[in-house]
């Protein structure tokens, strides 16, 4: 099922229970003898559930985007929701312009929530203000941060584009990471004596003691091996004790790998080699997967090599597999085939002599008509299936699956030519308030009208798609950064004039070799547009970021 999970939390009171925060609410999964089962699902929370904290065996706190902090009362055994309460001023918590809340838990057992108005501790079934130092003095206006304790007493605070640290004297400092960020700040964790911060496309290492620069030997490891036989895909062992059997025929075997490094992987190159009856060797490139199909019978060994900019190389141990000849290639089978062919030829000749020419013509015509009918039916069925798989059910435009396919296609063309790709990430401003004021049916009408406007805006070689919720995207291959920014501004004004009931904030990203920003993957392009879209919302909404020069 489609859940769009945002947060996972293992229960400390029910070890086999997993809480899942989603785009529309939360769900509960239970692990039994038959594996994981989804036992509870609640999609009736309008804001995204970003964080969760378990107070006790029957109480769960949710931190949401748009609905603030929510207290959930559960049945201990079944996990069924008994009661729900949105926490507000009467419960000791205050919000800013929007009711956003992020839950956190410290090593001393303190449960708390952070909002745009401060940090609060959960105590005696309500919130009270929590003193963690003068964090508010270094935060921006209405800045929402996630409180994290990396080690005992070592507190950090993360917003989507800033990092704050409390020193040993209890003073908070903003870390100067603006030049290092590439995408939104995601999470923080301890790494030995250091601290790692993950962003949309980078990992930042914080180390007060400094470190000695060195050039590690590159490493490579298999990530997945799968074979497709008769249309069914099966994952294989990564380190089998003996050679894998791979059936002969229109089947395929695919290998994917990864280089577990912390540095910049842009200059890492890989080479795949298949030795055996059909020896194959790929050039050095960034590709991290390769597949082989219709291999001739024989014994094969697959290896992937990694090479860094210093010329250092390493490789995985050979992965052995065997393609056995089909039964009909044996000498006995060939002899039987010859006998059957001679007998069939003799029988066919006799039937041709017996059949009347007119009968053959009528039968051939009937068969041709039936094949034509079946072909038309199959073509229509395929069109319906393709529409169901690639069209968003609410707006009638392309869905996220088609968006990802379009990005991959454009990215493959971009890798072979200097043609730029511009991506617009569009978010409806204050969509939750619109739903609250006019109802969800009116909100659906707004999204459909916006989808129609975007579909009419793009040309046949471009794509308008629904990214999720109230977010939309435009993929504009061949459009450079300057032209893309102007198109985004024209689109924003057109939506404002259309009187849909709301405005939009647009983030623009461009993969352009002639520009300073050069994305290395479709996801990095999406993350960059997402970053600018959030910047547009933070700057007041109804605008395009970055602004055109």
Coordinates of C-alpha atoms in Angstrom, one line a residue, residues 325-341:
X325 CA 22.1 -25.8 -22.0
X326 CA 18.3 -26.5 -22.6
X327 CA 17.2 -30.1 -22.8
X328 CA 16.3 -29.7 -26.5
X329 CA 20.0 -29.1 -27.3
X330 CA 21.0 -32.7 -26.4
X331 CA 21.8 -35.2 -29.2
X332 CA 18.9 -37.4 -28.3
X333 CA 16.5 -34.4 -28.5
X334 CA 18.0 -33.3 -31.8
X335 CA 17.4 -36.8 -33.3
X336 CA 13.8 -36.8 -32.1
X337 CA 13.3 -33.3 -33.6
X338 CA 14.5 -34.5 -37.0
X339 CA 12.1 -37.5 -36.9
X340 CA 9.2 -35.2 -35.9
X341 CA 10.1 -32.7 -38.6

